[in-house]
Amino acid sequence: MPITDLLTLAVLFGAVLLATPHLGRYIADVLEGHRTLLSPVLGPVERGIYGVAGIDPEREQGWRSYTVSLLVFSFASICLLYLQQRLQASLPLNPTGVGPVPEDLAFNTAVSFTTNTNWQNYSGESTMAHLTQAAGLAVQNFASAAVGIAIAIALVRGVVRRTSPTIGNFWADLTRSTLYVLLPIAFLAAIVLVWQGVPQTLSGAASATTLEGGQQTIFLGPIASQESIKELGTNGGGIVNANSSHPFENPTPLTNFLEMFLILVIPFGLTATFGVMAGDRRQGWALFAAMAAVYLVAAIVAIGAEAGSNPLFPAGVDQALGNMEGKEVRFGASAGGLWATTTTGTSTGAVNAMHSSLTPIGGLVPLFLMLLGGITPGGVGAGLYGMLVMVLLAVFIAGLMVGRTPEYLGKKVEAFEMKMAMLVVIVLSASILGFTALATATDAGQAGPLNGGPHGFSEILYAYASQTGNNGSAFAGLTGNTTFYNVTGALAMLIGRFAMIIPILAIAGALAAKRRVAPSPGTFPTTGPVFVGLLVGVIVIVGALNFFPAISLGPIVEHLLQQAGQAFSP
Amino acid sequence: MTDLAVLLTLALSAAALSGLVWLCDALRSA
């Protein structure tokens, strides 16, 4: 087991642990409209936005109105981003002279970035103009992350308010999340990235003469500004095809560490936001502990798996550095495992190594984390609201075991909340397994995978797990830029985002309207190790029950066959 | 796939999600 990577994990987690209570408190203050450190500077900007858009932040919405506002905003964003891609050849800031993005690819990309997935069936250098990158994709990086935070806060308000018909104002939540949380942190992070050597320019490319006397074109663009929000907003869509394994997106070990920190800090920080808003910080720490437990175990397994060797290599091959296939030499094998855990434990999807080159167990870890629903710690906002759905399930199961009406923070968890929670769980499974089945059963789907055998199946399963879970990473062997995968992928992303958000906001509305019940001696405590253990158990068991057959056909069989010395040709 | 097909798919998706909002509301009222 590589000590340096375990130390990196320890320092990374330590930094996140230190930041969590402070960032959580700050986000709570921002979303509740309280005065903060940045209010003197950003307050007038906020009020100006409200004035121009005609928003009254004090006028709150019920869950239906909140949901409709969110859907209108998101679908308008999809249409706008689609048009930008289709018209980019006629718009300014296209120094590389790329043409319009084809219809099915533009559709998939527009849905992808609006749903915080950032699944990319294209290579940014050769497909997207600078204007599309900076004013289209990067804008959605901010907007989709802000939408995630807004939904999470709306659900938290539903849990903590009593007999309230409203859960907040979507437009105010969106504005405050973007202005006070995402923009300042992303700006500072971009400065650090530029310092470390990440390019930030609107020029097209640089030319270099190679040692053989040929001409090489080196892509340049507004990389730092997109990179910072790509990680901070758990987006994951890189400006270049190789994503964070490219030295222009991730040049040094410091940027590698910083980018992982940016990925983790808001998802974990929102647990503290929950604790602050609930008036009991221990509630937030309980969620933090559940997320951290799964994340840390997964990271250690992945680090260990990638530090190991491939038994199919001839004996003369030196594998002292571990599984170096698909890895950056400047980071090493296990660093790819740590990043893979971080990017799929959240819903980021950025990569610093090629996931299709991970060992079978190393590839099982990111796949399983996505199949759990992307809640350990999950995406910006999406992690918290997904985790709260699992909390309701855990509390319900605890109530069944002791014969009491389940309740959470004084709110009774009744039939409607359970129906909505199960709808969320079923939607995730149905989309992933349904589309995977469709792809494996059709010629169009079978044309996608690069590899034969179980790894080829894993490529398909991973693709739909990633898109439904709004992750965006891929086993890059899959040829996704076909009409079949562009359309089915876009539908999976829409389902995974909005068909889960709607029942979650319905839960928020239902809980907000309830009165709070005083705790009694029989109330199940939702802080402490027993609850955390139950919560982790529910998460893992629900995930395992839903997906064990599928992962058995993919990475588990691949691992067993690899140990037995069997490989598959494409 | 044409632009019109894309817009139609988006419209149908929006309609389906609106139907889901209606369904959730109906279940709550039941």
Coordinates of C-alpha atoms in Angstrom, one line a residue:
Chain A
M1 CA 0.0 0.0 0.0
P2 CA 1.6 3.3 -1.1
I3 CA 2.2 5.5 2.0
T4 CA 2.5 8.7 0.0
D5 CA -1.0 8.3 -1.5
L6 CA -2.5 7.4 1.9
L7 CA -0.8 10.5 3.4
T8 CA -2.3 12.5 0.5
L9 CA -5.7 11.1 1.4
A10 CA -5.2 11.9 5.1
V11 CA -4.1 15.5 4.4
L12 CA -6.9 16.0 1.8
F13 CA -9.6 14.7 4.2
G14 CA -8.1 16.8 7.0
A15 CA -8.3 19.9 4.9
V16 CA -11.9 19.2 4.1
L17 CA -12.7 18.5 7.7
L18 CA -11.2 21.8 8.8
A19 CA -13.1 23.7 6.0
T20 CA -16.5 22.1 6.6
P21 CA -17.9 23.9 9.6
H22 CA -16.8 27.3 8.4
L23 CA -18.0 26.9 4.8
G24 CA -21.2 25.3 6.0
R25 CA -22.0 28.2 8.3
Y26 CA -21.2 30.7 5.5
I27 CA -23.4 28.9 3.0
A28 CA -26.3 28.8 5.6
D29 CA -25.9 32.6 6.2
V30 CA -25.9 33.3 2.4
L31 CA -28.9 31.2 1.6
E32 CA -30.9 32.5 4.5
G33 CA -30.2 36.1 3.4
H34 CA -28.1 37.1 6.3
R35 CA -25.3 39.6 6.1
T36 CA -21.9 38.1 5.3
L37 CA -18.3 39.1 4.7
L38 CA -19.0 39.8 1.0
S39 CA -22.3 41.6 1.5
P40 CA -20.9 45.1 1.3
V41 CA -19.4 44.3 -2.2
L42 CA -21.9 41.8 -3.6
G43 CA -25.1 43.1 -1.9
P44 CA -25.6 45.9 -4.5
V45 CA -24.9 43.4 -7.3
E46 CA -27.5 41.0 -5.8
R47 CA -30.1 43.8 -5.5
G48 CA -29.3 44.9 -9.0
I49 CA -30.0 41.4 -10.4
Y50 CA -33.3 41.3 -8.5
G51 CA -34.3 44.7 -9.9
V52 CA -33.5 43.8 -13.5
A53 CA -35.1 40.4 -13.3
G54 CA -38.1 41.5 -11.3
I55 CA -37.4 39.1 -8.4
D56 CA -38.8 39.7 -4.9
P57 CA -36.5 37.6 -2.6
E58 CA -38.9 37.9 0.3
R59 CA -41.8 36.3 -1.7
E60 CA -41.4 32.6 -1.1
Q61 CA -42.8 29.7 -3.2
G62 CA -44.5 26.5 -2.4
W63 CA -43.0 23.3 -3.7
R64 CA -44.9 23.3 -7.0
S65 CA -44.0 26.8 -7.9
Y66 CA -40.4 26.2 -6.8
T67 CA -40.2 23.1 -9.0
V68 CA -41.8 24.8 -12.0
S69 CA -39.4 27.7 -11.8
L70 CA -36.5 25.3 -11.7
L71 CA -37.8 23.3 -14.7
V72 CA -38.4 26.5 -16.7
F73 CA -34.9 27.8 -15.9
S74 CA -33.3 24.4 -16.7
F75 CA -35.1 23.8 -20.0
A76 CA -34.5 27.4 -21.1
S77 CA -30.8 26.8 -20.4
I78 CA -30.8 23.6 -22.4
C79 CA -32.3 25.4 -25.4
L80 CA -30.0 28.3 -25.2
L81 CA -26.9 26.1 -24.9
Y82 CA -28.1 24.0 -27.8
L83 CA -28.5 27.1 -30.0
Q84 CA -25.1 28.3 -29.0
Q85 CA -23.5 25.1 -30.2
R86 CA -25.5 24.9 -33.4
L87 CA -24.6 28.6 -34.3
Q88 CA -21.1 28.7 -33.0
A89 CA -19.5 28.9 -36.5
S90 CA -21.3 32.2 -37.0
L91 CA -20.6 33.7 -33.6
P92 CA -17.4 35.6 -32.5
L93 CA -14.5 34.1 -30.5
N94 CA -14.0 31.1 -32.7
P95 CA -10.2 31.3 -33.4
T96 CA -9.9 27.6 -34.2
G97 CA -12.6 27.9 -36.8
V98 CA -14.7 24.9 -35.6
G99 CA -18.1 24.3 -37.3
P100 CA -21.5 23.9 -35.8
V101 CA -21.9 21.0 -33.4
P102 CA -24.0 18.2 -34.9
E103 CA -27.6 18.0 -33.7
D104 CA -27.5 14.8 -31.6
L105 CA -24.1 15.8 -30.0
A106 CA -25.3 19.3 -29.3
F107 CA -28.5 17.9 -27.7
N108 CA -26.5 15.5 -25.5
T109 CA -24.0 18.2 -24.5
A110 CA -26.7 20.8 -23.7
V111 CA -28.6 18.4 -21.5
S112 CA -25.3 17.2 -20.0
F113 CA -24.0 20.6 -18.8
T114 CA -27.4 21.8 -17.6
T115 CA -27.9 18.7 -15.5
N116 CA -24.4 19.1 -13.9
T117 CA -23.4 15.8 -15.6
N118 CA -20.8 17.2 -18.1
W119 CA -20.7 13.9 -20.0
Q120 CA -18.7 14.7 -23.1
N121 CA -19.0 12.7 -26.3
Y122 CA -16.6 15.1 -27.9
S123 CA -13.1 16.5 -27.7
G124 CA -13.2 20.1 -26.6
E125 CA -10.2 21.2 -28.6
S126 CA -11.7 20.2 -31.9
T127 CA -15.4 20.7 -31.3
M128 CA -16.2 23.7 -29.2
A129 CA -15.5 27.4 -29.9
H130 CA -14.0 29.6 -27.2
L131 CA -17.3 31.5 -26.9
T132 CA -19.3 28.2 -26.5
Q133 CA -16.8 27.1 -23.8
A134 CA -16.7 30.3 -21.8
A135 CA -20.2 31.8 -22.3
G136 CA -22.1 28.5 -22.7
L137 CA -20.6 25.5 -21.0
A138 CA -18.8 27.4 -18.2
V139 CA -22.0 29.4 -17.5
Q140 CA -23.9 26.2 -17.1
N141 CA -21.1 24.9 -14.8
F142 CA -22.1 27.8 -12.4
A143 CA -25.8 27.6 -13.0
S144 CA -26.2 23.8 -12.6
A145 CA -24.2 23.8 -9.4
A146 CA -26.3 26.7 -8.0
V147 CA -29.5 24.8 -8.9
G148 CA -28.1 21.8 -6.9
I149 CA -27.5 24.0 -3.9
A150 CA -30.9 25.6 -4.2
I151 CA -32.7 22.2 -4.2
A152 CA -30.7 21.0 -1.2
I153 CA -31.5 24.1 0.8
A154 CA -35.2 23.9 -0.2
L155 CA -35.2 20.3 1.2
V156 CA -33.4 21.4 4.4
R157 CA -36.0 24.2 4.8
G158 CA -38.7 21.6 4.4
V159 CA -37.2 19.5 7.2
V160 CA -36.6 22.3 9.7
R161 CA -39.7 24.5 9.1
R162 CA -43.0 23.8 10.8
T163 CA -46.5 24.3 9.4
S164 CA -45.0 26.4 6.5
P165 CA -46.6 26.5 3.1
T166 CA -43.3 27.6 1.4
I167 CA -39.8 26.3 0.9
G168 CA -38.0 29.4 -0.3
N169 CA -37.6 31.5 -3.5
F170 CA -35.8 29.6 -6.3
W171 CA -34.6 32.7 -8.0
A172 CA -33.1 34.2 -4.8
D173 CA -31.5 30.8 -3.9
L174 CA -30.0 30.6 -7.5
T175 CA -28.6 34.1 -7.4
R176 CA -27.2 33.9 -3.9
S177 CA -25.5 30.5 -4.5
T178 CA -23.9 31.8 -7.7
L179 CA -22.9 35.2 -6.4
Y180 CA -21.7 34.6 -2.9
V181 CA -20.5 31.0 -3.0
L182 CA -19.5 29.7 -6.4
L183 CA -18.1 32.9 -8.0
P184 CA -15.7 34.0 -5.3
I185 CA -14.2 30.6 -4.6
A186 CA -13.9 29.8 -8.3
F187 CA -12.2 33.1 -8.9
L188 CA -9.6 32.6 -6.2
A189 CA -9.0 29.0 -7.3
A190 CA -8.5 30.1 -10.9
I191 CA -5.8 32.6 -9.8
V192 CA -4.0 29.7 -8.0
L193 CA -4.3 27.6 -11.1
V194 CA -2.9 30.3 -13.4
W195 CA 0.0 30.7 -10.9
Q196 CA 0.7 27.0 -11.3
G197 CA 0.8 27.2 -15.1
V198 CA -2.8 26.6 -16.3
P199 CA -3.4 28.7 -19.4
Q200 CA -6.0 31.5 -19.4
T201 CA -6.3 33.1 -22.8
L202 CA -8.8 33.8 -25.6
S203 CA -6.2 33.2 -28.3
G204 CA -6.6 30.1 -30.4
A205 CA -3.4 28.1 -30.3
A206 CA 0.4 28.3 -30.1
S207 CA 2.7 26.8 -32.7
A208 CA 5.9 25.0 -32.0
T209 CA 8.6 23.6 -34.2
T210 CA 9.4 20.0 -33.2
L211 CA 12.9 18.5 -32.9
E212 CA 12.2 16.8 -36.3
G213 CA 11.5 20.2 -37.8
G214 CA 7.7 19.7 -38.1
Q215 CA 5.0 22.1 -36.9
Q216 CA 2.9 21.3 -33.8
T217 CA -0.3 23.2 -32.9
I218 CA -0.8 23.4 -29.2
F219 CA -4.4 24.2 -28.1
L220 CA -4.8 27.2 -25.8
G221 CA -8.0 28.7 -24.3
P222 CA -9.7 30.0 -21.1
I223 CA -8.8 26.9 -19.2
A224 CA -8.1 28.1 -15.7
S225 CA -11.5 29.9 -15.3
Q226 CA -13.4 26.8 -16.5
E227 CA -11.2 24.4 -14.5
S228 CA -11.9 26.0 -11.2
I229 CA -15.7 25.8 -11.5
K230 CA -15.4 22.4 -13.2
E231 CA -14.1 21.0 -9.9
L232 CA -15.8 23.4 -7.4
G233 CA -19.3 22.8 -8.9
T234 CA -18.7 19.0 -9.2
N235 CA -19.2 19.5 -12.9
G236 CA -16.3 17.6 -14.5
G237 CA -16.4 18.8 -18.1
G238 CA -12.9 19.6 -19.2
I239 CA -12.0 22.1 -21.9
V240 CA -9.6 19.5 -23.4
N241 CA -10.3 15.9 -24.1
A242 CA -7.8 14.4 -21.6
N243 CA -9.5 16.4 -18.8
S244 CA -7.4 16.7 -15.6
S245 CA -4.8 14.3 -16.9
H246 CA -3.8 17.0 -19.3
P247 CA -0.9 19.2 -18.1
F248 CA -2.8 22.3 -19.1
E249 CA -5.7 21.5 -16.9
N250 CA -3.7 19.9 -14.0
P251 CA 0.0 20.7 -14.3
T252 CA 1.4 20.0 -10.8
P253 CA 0.9 17.9 -7.7
L254 CA -0.4 21.0 -6.0
T255 CA -3.1 21.6 -8.6
N256 CA -3.9 17.9 -8.4
F257 CA -4.4 18.3 -4.6
L258 CA -6.3 21.6 -5.0
E259 CA -8.7 20.2 -7.6
M260 CA -9.6 17.2 -5.4
F261 CA -10.1 19.6 -2.5
L262 CA -12.4 21.8 -4.6
I263 CA -14.4 18.8 -5.6
L264 CA -15.0 17.7 -2.0
V265 CA -15.3 21.0 -0.1
I266 CA -18.9 22.1 -0.9
P267 CA -20.5 18.6 -0.8
F268 CA -19.1 17.9 2.6
G269 CA -19.6 21.6 3.7
L270 CA -23.3 21.4 3.0
T271 CA -23.7 18.8 5.8
A272 CA -22.6 21.6 8.2
T273 CA -25.1 23.9 6.5
F274 CA -27.8 21.4 7.3
G275 CA -26.6 21.2 10.9
V276 CA -26.7 25.0 11.2
M277 CA -30.1 25.4 9.7
A278 CA -31.5 22.5 11.8
G279 CA -30.2 24.2 15.0
D280 CA -28.2 21.1 15.9
R281 CA -24.7 20.8 14.4
R282 CA -24.6 17.1 15.4
Q283 CA -27.2 16.3 12.8
G284 CA -24.8 17.7 10.2
W285 CA -21.9 15.8 11.6
A286 CA -23.9 12.5 11.4
L287 CA -24.4 13.0 7.7
F288 CA -20.7 14.0 7.3
A289 CA -19.7 10.8 9.1
A290 CA -21.8 8.5 6.9
M291 CA -20.5 10.1 3.8
A292 CA -16.9 10.1 5.0
A293 CA -17.0 6.4 6.1
V294 CA -18.0 5.2 2.6
Y295 CA -15.7 7.6 0.9
L296 CA -12.6 6.8 2.9
V297 CA -13.1 3.0 2.6
A298 CA -13.6 3.3 -1.1
A299 CA -10.5 5.5 -1.5
I300 CA -8.3 3.0 0.4
V301 CA -9.6 0.1 -1.7
A302 CA -9.0 2.0 -5.0
I303 CA -5.5 3.2 -3.9
G304 CA -4.6 -0.4 -3.0
A305 CA -6.0 -1.8 -6.2
E306 CA -4.1 0.6 -8.5
A307 CA -0.9 0.0 -6.5
G308 CA -1.1 -3.7 -7.4
S309 CA 0.0 -5.4 -10.5
N310 CA -1.7 -7.0 -13.6
P311 CA -1.3 -10.8 -13.4
L312 CA -1.7 -11.1 -17.2
F313 CA 1.6 -9.2 -17.8
P314 CA 4.6 -11.4 -18.6
A315 CA 7.0 -12.0 -15.7
G316 CA 9.7 -9.8 -17.1
V317 CA 7.6 -6.6 -17.0
D318 CA 8.5 -4.5 -14.0
Q319 CA 5.3 -3.5 -12.2
A320 CA 6.9 -1.9 -9.1
L321 CA 5.0 1.4 -9.9
G322 CA 1.6 -0.4 -9.9
N323 CA -1.0 -0.3 -12.7
M324 CA 0.5 2.5 -14.8
E325 CA -1.8 1.9 -17.8
G326 CA -3.8 5.1 -18.5
K327 CA -2.0 7.0 -15.7
E328 CA 0.0 10.2 -15.7
V329 CA 3.6 9.5 -14.8
R330 CA 3.8 12.8 -12.9
F331 CA 1.0 11.6 -10.5
G332 CA 1.5 7.8 -10.3
A333 CA -0.8 4.9 -10.3
S334 CA -2.5 5.2 -6.9
A335 CA -3.2 8.9 -7.4
G336 CA -5.5 7.8 -10.2
G337 CA -7.4 5.6 -7.8
L338 CA -7.7 8.4 -5.2
W339 CA -9.0 10.8 -7.9
A340 CA -11.4 8.2 -9.3
T341 CA -12.9 7.8 -5.9
T342 CA -13.2 11.5 -5.3
T343 CA -14.7 12.2 -8.7
T344 CA -17.3 9.5 -8.4
G345 CA -18.0 9.7 -4.7
T346 CA -19.1 13.2 -5.7
S347 CA -20.9 13.7 -9.1
T348 CA -18.0 15.4 -10.7
G349 CA -16.7 13.0 -13.4
A350 CA -13.4 14.8 -14.1
V351 CA -10.6 12.3 -14.5
N352 CA -6.8 12.4 -14.0
A353 CA -6.4 8.9 -15.3
M354 CA -8.3 6.8 -17.8
H355 CA -11.0 4.9 -15.9
S356 CA -11.1 2.1 -18.5
S357 CA -7.5 1.3 -17.7
L358 CA -8.2 0.9 -14.0
T359 CA -7.9 -2.6 -12.6
P360 CA -11.2 -4.5 -12.3
I361 CA -11.4 -3.7 -8.5
G362 CA -10.1 -0.2 -9.1
G363 CA -12.8 0.3 -11.7
L364 CA -15.5 -1.3 -9.5
V365 CA -15.0 1.3 -6.8
P366 CA -16.0 4.4 -8.9
L367 CA -18.8 2.3 -10.5
F368 CA -20.2 1.3 -7.2
L369 CA -20.0 4.8 -5.7
M370 CA -22.1 6.1 -8.7
L371 CA -24.6 3.2 -8.3
L372 CA -25.0 4.2 -4.6
G373 CA -26.6 7.4 -6.0
G374 CA -23.6 9.7 -5.8
I375 CA -24.2 10.6 -2.2
T376 CA -20.8 9.9 -0.5
P377 CA -20.4 12.9 -0.4
G378 CA -22.2 13.5 -3.7
G379 CA -22.5 16.5 -5.9
V380 CA -23.0 20.1 -5.0
G381 CA -26.4 20.0 -3.4
A382 CA -27.2 16.7 -5.0
G383 CA -25.2 14.8 -2.4
L384 CA -27.1 16.4 0.5
Y385 CA -30.5 16.0 -0.9
G386 CA -29.8 12.4 -2.0
M387 CA -28.4 11.6 1.4
L388 CA -31.5 13.0 3.1
V389 CA -33.7 10.7 1.0
M390 CA -31.6 7.8 2.4
V391 CA -31.9 9.2 5.9
L392 CA -35.7 9.0 5.5
L393 CA -35.4 5.4 4.4
A394 CA -33.1 4.6 7.3
V395 CA -35.5 6.3 9.8
F396 CA -38.4 4.4 8.3
I397 CA -36.6 1.1 8.6
A398 CA -35.7 1.9 12.2
G399 CA -39.3 2.8 12.9
L400 CA -40.4 -0.6 11.5
M401 CA -38.0 -2.4 13.7
V402 CA -39.2 -0.8 16.9
G403 CA -42.8 -0.5 16.0
R404 CA -43.0 3.3 16.2
T405 CA -44.1 5.9 13.7
P406 CA -40.8 7.0 12.1
E407 CA -39.9 10.6 12.6
Y408 CA -36.9 12.8 11.7
L409 CA -36.1 16.0 13.5
G410 CA -39.7 16.0 14.9
K411 CA -41.4 15.4 11.6
K412 CA -43.4 12.2 11.1
V413 CA -42.2 10.3 8.1
E414 CA -45.5 9.1 6.6
A415 CA -46.8 7.2 3.5
F416 CA -46.4 10.1 1.1
E417 CA -42.7 10.8 2.0
M418 CA -41.9 7.1 1.6
K419 CA -43.6 6.9 -1.8
M420 CA -41.5 9.8 -3.0
A421 CA -38.3 8.4 -1.5
M422 CA -38.9 5.0 -3.2
L423 CA -39.7 6.8 -6.4
V424 CA -36.2 8.4 -6.2
V425 CA -34.5 5.1 -5.6
I426 CA -36.5 3.3 -8.3
V427 CA -35.9 6.0 -10.9
L428 CA -32.2 5.7 -10.4
S429 CA -32.2 1.9 -10.8
A430 CA -34.7 1.8 -13.6
S431 CA -32.8 4.3 -15.7
I432 CA -29.4 2.7 -15.2
L433 CA -30.5 -0.9 -15.7
G434 CA -33.1 -0.2 -18.3
F435 CA -30.8 1.7 -20.6
T436 CA -27.9 -0.8 -20.0
A437 CA -30.2 -3.6 -21.0
L438 CA -31.4 -1.8 -24.1
A439 CA -27.8 -1.1 -25.2
T440 CA -26.6 -4.7 -24.6
A441 CA -29.6 -6.1 -26.5
T442 CA -29.4 -3.9 -29.6
D443 CA -26.8 -3.7 -32.4
A444 CA -26.6 0.1 -32.0
G445 CA -25.7 -0.4 -28.3
Q446 CA -23.2 -3.3 -28.9
A447 CA -21.4 -1.2 -31.5
G448 CA -20.2 1.2 -28.7
P449 CA -17.8 -0.8 -26.4
L450 CA -14.2 -1.1 -27.4
N451 CA -13.4 -4.2 -25.3
G452 CA -15.0 -7.6 -25.5
G453 CA -16.2 -9.7 -22.6
P454 CA -17.1 -8.4 -19.2
H455 CA -15.1 -5.2 -19.6
G456 CA -17.2 -4.2 -22.6
F457 CA -20.3 -4.7 -20.5
S458 CA -18.8 -2.6 -17.8
E459 CA -18.2 0.2 -20.3
I460 CA -22.0 0.3 -21.1
L461 CA -23.1 0.0 -17.4
Y462 CA -20.6 2.7 -16.4
A463 CA -21.9 5.0 -19.1
Y464 CA -25.5 4.9 -18.0
A465 CA -24.6 4.9 -14.3
S466 CA -22.5 8.0 -14.9
Q467 CA -25.2 9.8 -16.9
T468 CA -28.2 8.8 -14.7
G469 CA -26.1 9.8 -11.7
N470 CA -25.1 13.0 -13.4
N471 CA -21.5 12.1 -12.9
G472 CA -20.0 12.4 -16.4
S473 CA -16.9 10.2 -16.1
A474 CA -16.6 7.4 -18.6
F475 CA -14.8 4.1 -19.3
A476 CA -13.4 5.9 -22.3
G477 CA -13.3 2.8 -24.5
L478 CA -17.0 3.4 -25.3
T479 CA -17.7 5.2 -28.5
G480 CA -20.4 7.5 -27.2
N481 CA -20.7 9.9 -30.1
T482 CA -23.4 8.0 -32.0
T483 CA -27.1 8.9 -32.3
F484 CA -28.0 5.9 -30.1
Y485 CA -25.7 6.8 -27.2
N486 CA -26.2 10.6 -27.6
V487 CA -30.0 10.3 -27.4
T488 CA -30.3 7.6 -24.7
G489 CA -27.6 9.3 -22.7
A490 CA -29.4 12.6 -22.8
L491 CA -32.6 10.9 -21.7
A492 CA -30.8 9.1 -18.8
M493 CA -29.4 12.5 -17.7
L494 CA -32.7 14.2 -17.8
I495 CA -34.3 11.3 -15.8
G496 CA -31.5 11.1 -13.3
R497 CA -31.7 14.8 -12.6
F498 CA -35.2 16.0 -12.9
A499 CA -37.2 12.8 -12.3
M500 CA -35.4 12.6 -8.9
I501 CA -35.6 16.3 -8.1
I502 CA -39.4 16.5 -8.5
P503 CA -40.2 13.9 -5.8
I504 CA -37.5 15.4 -3.6
L505 CA -39.1 18.8 -3.7
A506 CA -42.5 17.2 -3.1
I507 CA -41.0 15.7 0.1
A508 CA -39.7 19.2 1.0
G509 CA -43.2 20.7 0.6
A510 CA -44.9 17.9 2.6
L511 CA -42.4 18.1 5.5
A512 CA -42.5 21.9 5.6
A513 CA -46.3 21.8 6.2
K514 CA -46.1 19.4 9.1
R515 CA -46.0 20.4 12.7
R516 CA -43.0 19.4 14.8
V517 CA -43.5 16.6 17.4
A518 CA -41.7 16.9 20.7
P519 CA -39.1 14.2 21.3
S520 CA -40.0 11.4 23.6
P521 CA -38.0 8.6 25.3
G522 CA -38.9 6.4 22.4
T523 CA -37.6 8.8 19.7
F524 CA -34.8 7.3 17.6
P525 CA -31.7 9.5 18.0
T526 CA -30.4 10.6 14.6
T527 CA -26.9 11.5 15.8
G528 CA -24.4 9.1 17.2
P529 CA -22.7 5.9 15.8
V530 CA -25.8 3.7 15.8
F531 CA -27.7 6.0 13.4
V532 CA -24.6 6.5 11.3
G533 CA -24.1 2.8 11.1
L534 CA -27.7 2.2 10.2
L535 CA -27.6 4.9 7.5
V536 CA -24.4 3.5 5.9
G537 CA -25.9 0.0 6.0
V538 CA -29.1 1.2 4.3
I539 CA -27.1 3.0 1.6
V540 CA -24.8 0.0 0.9
I541 CA -27.5 -2.6 1.1
V542 CA -30.0 -0.7 -1.2
G543 CA -27.2 -0.1 -3.7
A544 CA -26.0 -3.7 -3.5
L545 CA -29.5 -5.2 -3.8
N546 CA -30.3 -3.1 -6.8
F547 CA -27.0 -3.5 -8.7
F548 CA -25.2 -6.6 -7.5
P549 CA -26.4 -8.7 -10.4
A550 CA -25.2 -6.1 -12.9
I551 CA -21.7 -5.5 -11.3
S552 CA -21.3 -9.3 -11.1
L553 CA -21.6 -9.5 -14.9
G554 CA -19.0 -6.7 -15.2
P555 CA -16.1 -5.9 -12.9
I556 CA -16.4 -8.9 -10.6
V557 CA -16.4 -11.5 -13.4
E558 CA -13.6 -9.5 -15.0
H559 CA -11.5 -9.6 -11.8
L560 CA -12.0 -13.4 -11.3
L561 CA -11.2 -14.2 -15.0
Q562 CA -8.1 -12.0 -14.9
Q563 CA -6.9 -13.8 -11.8
A564 CA -7.5 -17.1 -13.8
G565 CA -5.3 -15.7 -16.6
Q566 CA -8.1 -15.0 -19.1
A567 CA -8.2 -11.9 -21.3
F568 CA -10.7 -10.9 -24.0
S569 CA -10.0 -9.5 -27.5
P570 CA -12.1 -6.5 -28.7
Chain B
M1 CA -31.3 13.8 -35.9
T2 CA -32.6 17.2 -36.9
D3 CA -33.0 20.4 -34.9
L4 CA -36.8 19.9 -35.0
A5 CA -36.5 16.4 -33.6
V6 CA -34.3 17.7 -30.8
L7 CA -36.8 20.4 -29.9
L8 CA -39.6 17.9 -30.0
T9 CA -37.7 15.6 -27.7
L10 CA -37.2 18.4 -25.3
A11 CA -40.8 19.4 -25.4
L12 CA -41.9 15.9 -24.7
S13 CA -39.5 15.6 -21.9
A14 CA -40.7 18.8 -20.4
A15 CA -44.3 17.6 -20.7
A16 CA -43.4 14.3 -19.0
L17 CA -41.7 16.0 -16.1
S18 CA -44.8 18.3 -15.8
G19 CA -46.8 15.2 -15.6
L20 CA -44.6 13.9 -12.8
V21 CA -45.2 17.1 -10.9
W22 CA -48.9 16.7 -11.3
L23 CA -48.7 13.0 -10.2
C24 CA -46.7 13.9 -7.1
D25 CA -49.2 16.6 -6.2
A26 CA -52.1 14.2 -6.8
L27 CA -50.5 11.6 -4.5
R28 CA -50.1 14.2 -1.8
S29 CA -53.7 15.3 -2.1
A30 CA -54.9 11.6 -2.0

